[in-house]
Coordinates of N, CA and C in Angstrom, one line a residue:
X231 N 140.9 -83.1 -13.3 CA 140.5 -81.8 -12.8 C 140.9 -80.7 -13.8
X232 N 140.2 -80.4 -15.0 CA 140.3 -79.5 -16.0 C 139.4 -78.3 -15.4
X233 N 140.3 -77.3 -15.6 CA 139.6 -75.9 -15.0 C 140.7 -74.5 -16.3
X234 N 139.6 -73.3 -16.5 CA 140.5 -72.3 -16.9 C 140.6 -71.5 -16.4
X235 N 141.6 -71.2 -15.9 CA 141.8 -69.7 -15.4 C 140.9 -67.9 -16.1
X236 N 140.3 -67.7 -14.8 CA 139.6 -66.2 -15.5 C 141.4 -65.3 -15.8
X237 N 140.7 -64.0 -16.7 CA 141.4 -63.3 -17.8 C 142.7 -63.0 -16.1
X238 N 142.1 -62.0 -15.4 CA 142.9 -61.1 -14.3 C 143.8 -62.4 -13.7
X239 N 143.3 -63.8 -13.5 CA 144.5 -64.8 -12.5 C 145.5 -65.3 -13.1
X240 N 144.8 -65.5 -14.7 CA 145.7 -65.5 -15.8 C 146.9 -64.9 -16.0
X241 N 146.3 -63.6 -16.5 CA 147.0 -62.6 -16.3 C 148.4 -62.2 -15.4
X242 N 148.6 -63.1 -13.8 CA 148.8 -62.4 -12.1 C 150.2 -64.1 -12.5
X243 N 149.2 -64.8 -12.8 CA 150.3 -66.3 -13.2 C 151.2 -66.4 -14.2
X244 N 151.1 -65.4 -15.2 CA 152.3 -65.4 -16.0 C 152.7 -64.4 -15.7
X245 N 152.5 -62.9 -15.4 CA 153.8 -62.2 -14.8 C 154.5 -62.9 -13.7
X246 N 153.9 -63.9 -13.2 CA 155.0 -64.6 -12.0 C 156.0 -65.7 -12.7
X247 N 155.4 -66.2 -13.9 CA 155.9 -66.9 -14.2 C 157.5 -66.5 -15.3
X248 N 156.6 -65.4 -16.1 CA 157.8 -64.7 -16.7 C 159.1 -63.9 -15.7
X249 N 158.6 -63.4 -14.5 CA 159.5 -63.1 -13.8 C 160.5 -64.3 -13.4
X250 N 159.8 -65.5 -13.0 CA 160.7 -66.6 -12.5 C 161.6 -66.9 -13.5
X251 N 161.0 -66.8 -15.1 CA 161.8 -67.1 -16.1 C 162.8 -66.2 -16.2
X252 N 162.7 -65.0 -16.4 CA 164.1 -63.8 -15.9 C 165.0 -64.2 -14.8
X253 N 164.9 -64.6 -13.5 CA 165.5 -64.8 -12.8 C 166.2 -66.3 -13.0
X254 N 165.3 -67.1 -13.3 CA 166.6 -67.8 -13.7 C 168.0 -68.1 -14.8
X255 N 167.2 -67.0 -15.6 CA 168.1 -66.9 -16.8 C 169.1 -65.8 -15.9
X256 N 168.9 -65.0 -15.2 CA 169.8 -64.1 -14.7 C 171.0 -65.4 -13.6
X257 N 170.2 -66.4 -12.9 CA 170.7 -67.1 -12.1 C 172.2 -67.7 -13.5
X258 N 171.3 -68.7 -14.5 CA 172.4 -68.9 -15.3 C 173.3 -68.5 -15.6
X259 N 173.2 -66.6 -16.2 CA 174.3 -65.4 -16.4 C 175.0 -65.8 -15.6
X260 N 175.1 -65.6 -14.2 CA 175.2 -64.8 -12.8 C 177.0 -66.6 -12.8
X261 N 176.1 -67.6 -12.9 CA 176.6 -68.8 -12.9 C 178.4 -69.1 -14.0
X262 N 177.7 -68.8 -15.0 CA 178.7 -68.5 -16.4 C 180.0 -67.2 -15.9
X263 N 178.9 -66.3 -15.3 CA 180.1 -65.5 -14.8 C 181.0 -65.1 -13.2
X264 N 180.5 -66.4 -13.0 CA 181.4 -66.6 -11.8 C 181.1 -66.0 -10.8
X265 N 180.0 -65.6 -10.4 CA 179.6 -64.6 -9.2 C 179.5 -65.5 -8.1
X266 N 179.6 -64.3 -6.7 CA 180.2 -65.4 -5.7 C 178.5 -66.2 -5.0
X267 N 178.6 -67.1 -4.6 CA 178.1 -68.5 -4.3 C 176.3 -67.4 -3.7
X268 N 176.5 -67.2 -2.9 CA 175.4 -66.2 -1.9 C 174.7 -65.6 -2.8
X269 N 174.9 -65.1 -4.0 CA 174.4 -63.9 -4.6 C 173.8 -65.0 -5.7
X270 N 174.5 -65.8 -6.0 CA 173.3 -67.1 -7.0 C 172.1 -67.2 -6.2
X271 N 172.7 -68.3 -4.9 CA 171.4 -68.9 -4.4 C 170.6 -67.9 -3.8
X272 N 170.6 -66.5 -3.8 CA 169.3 -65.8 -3.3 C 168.5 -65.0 -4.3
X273 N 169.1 -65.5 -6.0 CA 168.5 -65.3 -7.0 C 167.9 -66.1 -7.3
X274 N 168.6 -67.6 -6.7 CA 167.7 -69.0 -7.3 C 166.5 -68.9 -6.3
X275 N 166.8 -69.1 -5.4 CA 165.9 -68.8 -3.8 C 164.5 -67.7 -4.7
X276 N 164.6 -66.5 -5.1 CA 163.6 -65.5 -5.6 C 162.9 -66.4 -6.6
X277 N 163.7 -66.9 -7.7 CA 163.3 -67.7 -9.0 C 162.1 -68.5 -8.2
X278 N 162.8 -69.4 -7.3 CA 162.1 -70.6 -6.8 C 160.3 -70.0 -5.9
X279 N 160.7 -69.1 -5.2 CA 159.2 -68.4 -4.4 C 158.0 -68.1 -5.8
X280 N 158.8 -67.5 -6.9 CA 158.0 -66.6 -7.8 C 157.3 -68.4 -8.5
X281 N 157.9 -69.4 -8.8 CA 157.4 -70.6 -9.1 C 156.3 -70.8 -8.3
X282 N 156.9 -71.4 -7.1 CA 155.5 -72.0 -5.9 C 154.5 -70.5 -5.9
X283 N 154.6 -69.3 -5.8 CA 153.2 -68.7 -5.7 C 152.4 -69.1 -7.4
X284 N 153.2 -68.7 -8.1 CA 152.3 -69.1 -9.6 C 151.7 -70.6 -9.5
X285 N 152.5 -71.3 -8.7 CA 151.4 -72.6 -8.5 C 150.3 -72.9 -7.5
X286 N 150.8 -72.3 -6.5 CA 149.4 -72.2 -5.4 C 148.9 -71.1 -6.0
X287 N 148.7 -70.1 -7.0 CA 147.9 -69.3 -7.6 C 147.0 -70.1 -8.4
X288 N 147.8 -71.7 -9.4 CA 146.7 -72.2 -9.9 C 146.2 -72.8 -9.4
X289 N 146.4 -74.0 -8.6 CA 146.0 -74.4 -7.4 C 144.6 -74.3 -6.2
X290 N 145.1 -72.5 -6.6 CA 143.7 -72.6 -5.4 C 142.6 -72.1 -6.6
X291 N 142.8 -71.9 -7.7 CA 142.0 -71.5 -8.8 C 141.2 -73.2 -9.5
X292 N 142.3 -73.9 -9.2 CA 141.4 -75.1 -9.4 C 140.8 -75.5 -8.5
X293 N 141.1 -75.3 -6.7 CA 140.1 -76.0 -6.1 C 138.7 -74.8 -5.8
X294 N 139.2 -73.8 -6.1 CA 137.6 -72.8 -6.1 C 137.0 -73.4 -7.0
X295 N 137.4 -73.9 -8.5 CA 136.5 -74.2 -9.6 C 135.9 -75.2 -9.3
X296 N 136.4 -76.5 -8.6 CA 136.4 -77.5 -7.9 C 135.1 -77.8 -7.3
X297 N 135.0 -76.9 -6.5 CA 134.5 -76.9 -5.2 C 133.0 -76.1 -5.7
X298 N 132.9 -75.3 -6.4 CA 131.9 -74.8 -7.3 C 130.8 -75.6 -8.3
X299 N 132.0 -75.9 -9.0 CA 131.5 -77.0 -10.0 C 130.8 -78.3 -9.1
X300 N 131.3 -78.5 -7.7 CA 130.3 -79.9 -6.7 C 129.4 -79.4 -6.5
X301 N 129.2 -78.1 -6.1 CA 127.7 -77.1 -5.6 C 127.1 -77.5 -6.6
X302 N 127.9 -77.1 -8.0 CA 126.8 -76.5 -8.5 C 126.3 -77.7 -9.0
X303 N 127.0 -78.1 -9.6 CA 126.2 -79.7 -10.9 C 126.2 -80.8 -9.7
X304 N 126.5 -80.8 -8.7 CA 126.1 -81.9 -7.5 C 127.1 -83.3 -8.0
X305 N 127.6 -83.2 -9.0 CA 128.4 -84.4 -10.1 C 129.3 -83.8 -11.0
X306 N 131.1 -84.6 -10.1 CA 132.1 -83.9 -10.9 C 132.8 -85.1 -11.5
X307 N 132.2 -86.4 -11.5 CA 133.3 -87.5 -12.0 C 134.2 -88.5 -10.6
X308 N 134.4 -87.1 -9.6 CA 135.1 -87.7 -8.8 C 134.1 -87.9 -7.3
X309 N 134.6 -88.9 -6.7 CA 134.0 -88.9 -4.8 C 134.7 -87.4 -4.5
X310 N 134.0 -87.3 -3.3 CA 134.9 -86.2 -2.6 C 136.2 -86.7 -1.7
X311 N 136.6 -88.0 -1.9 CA 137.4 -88.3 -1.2 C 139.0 -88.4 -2.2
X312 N 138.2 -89.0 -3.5 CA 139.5 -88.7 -4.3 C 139.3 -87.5 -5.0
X313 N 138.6 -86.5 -4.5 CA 138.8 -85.0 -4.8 C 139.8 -84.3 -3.7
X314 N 139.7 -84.5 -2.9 CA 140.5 -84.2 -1.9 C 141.8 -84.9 -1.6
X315 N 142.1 -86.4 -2.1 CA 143.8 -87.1 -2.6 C 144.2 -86.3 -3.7
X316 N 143.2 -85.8 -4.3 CA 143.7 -85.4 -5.7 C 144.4 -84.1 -5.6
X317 N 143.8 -82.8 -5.0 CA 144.4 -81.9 -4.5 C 145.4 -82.1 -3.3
X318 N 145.2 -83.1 -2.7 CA 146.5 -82.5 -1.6 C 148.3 -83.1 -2.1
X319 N 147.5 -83.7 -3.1 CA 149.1 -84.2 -4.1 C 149.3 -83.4 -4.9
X320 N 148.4 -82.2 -5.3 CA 148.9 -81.1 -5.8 C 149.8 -79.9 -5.1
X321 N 149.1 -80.1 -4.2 CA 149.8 -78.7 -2.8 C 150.7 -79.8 -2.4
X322 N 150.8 -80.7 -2.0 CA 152.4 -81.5 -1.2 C 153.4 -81.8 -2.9
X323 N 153.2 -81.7 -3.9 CA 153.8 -81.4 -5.1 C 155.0 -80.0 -5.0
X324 N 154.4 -79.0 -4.4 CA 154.6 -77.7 -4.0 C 155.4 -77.5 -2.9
X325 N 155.8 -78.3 -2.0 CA 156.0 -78.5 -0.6 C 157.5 -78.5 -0.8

C-alpha cells in the first residue's frame, strides 16, 4: 500500500511530528535533570498523542488513497479482504 501524501497533510504530519520530536527531547532534558516523576510522564503522555495523531493522519490518508484508487482503477493488487487485514493492522499498530 504505497500512497503520497498531498503538499497541506504533509505539511500537518511533520509539524506533529517535529513537535513530538521537541517533546521528547524536552522529556530526556526534563529526565537528566531530575524533575519530579508527574511532570515527565505528562510530557511523555503529550510526545506520545502528538505520535498516534501523525499516524492516524497517515493512515487515514492511505486508506482515502486506497479506497479511491479501488473506485477508480477497479484493480489494486490486493482482494478487498486483505485490504482491509491490511489496514486494520495498521490502526491496531496504533492502539
Amino acid at each position: 500500500m504505497d500512497f503520497t501524501l498531498a503538499a497541506e497533510e504533509m505539511k500537518a504530519v511533520l509539524n506533529r511530528l517535529r513537535r513530538a520530536q521537541g517533546q521528547i527531547a524536552g522529556v530526556i532534558k526534563m529526565i537528566e535533570e531530575g524533575r519530579p516523576c508527574d511532570e515527565v510522564v505528562t510530557q511523555l503522555a503529550a510526545a506520545s498523542r502528538a505520535l498516534d495523531r501523525a499516524g492516524f493522519a497517515i493512515i487515514a490518508t492511505g486508506l482515502e488513497h486506497c479506497m479511491t484508487e479501488a473506485e477508480g482503477e477497479g484493480e489494486t493488487g490486493m482482494d478487498r479482504e486483505q485490504m482491509r487485514a491490511r489496514l486494520e493492522k495498521l490502526f491496531l499498530s496504533l492502539a
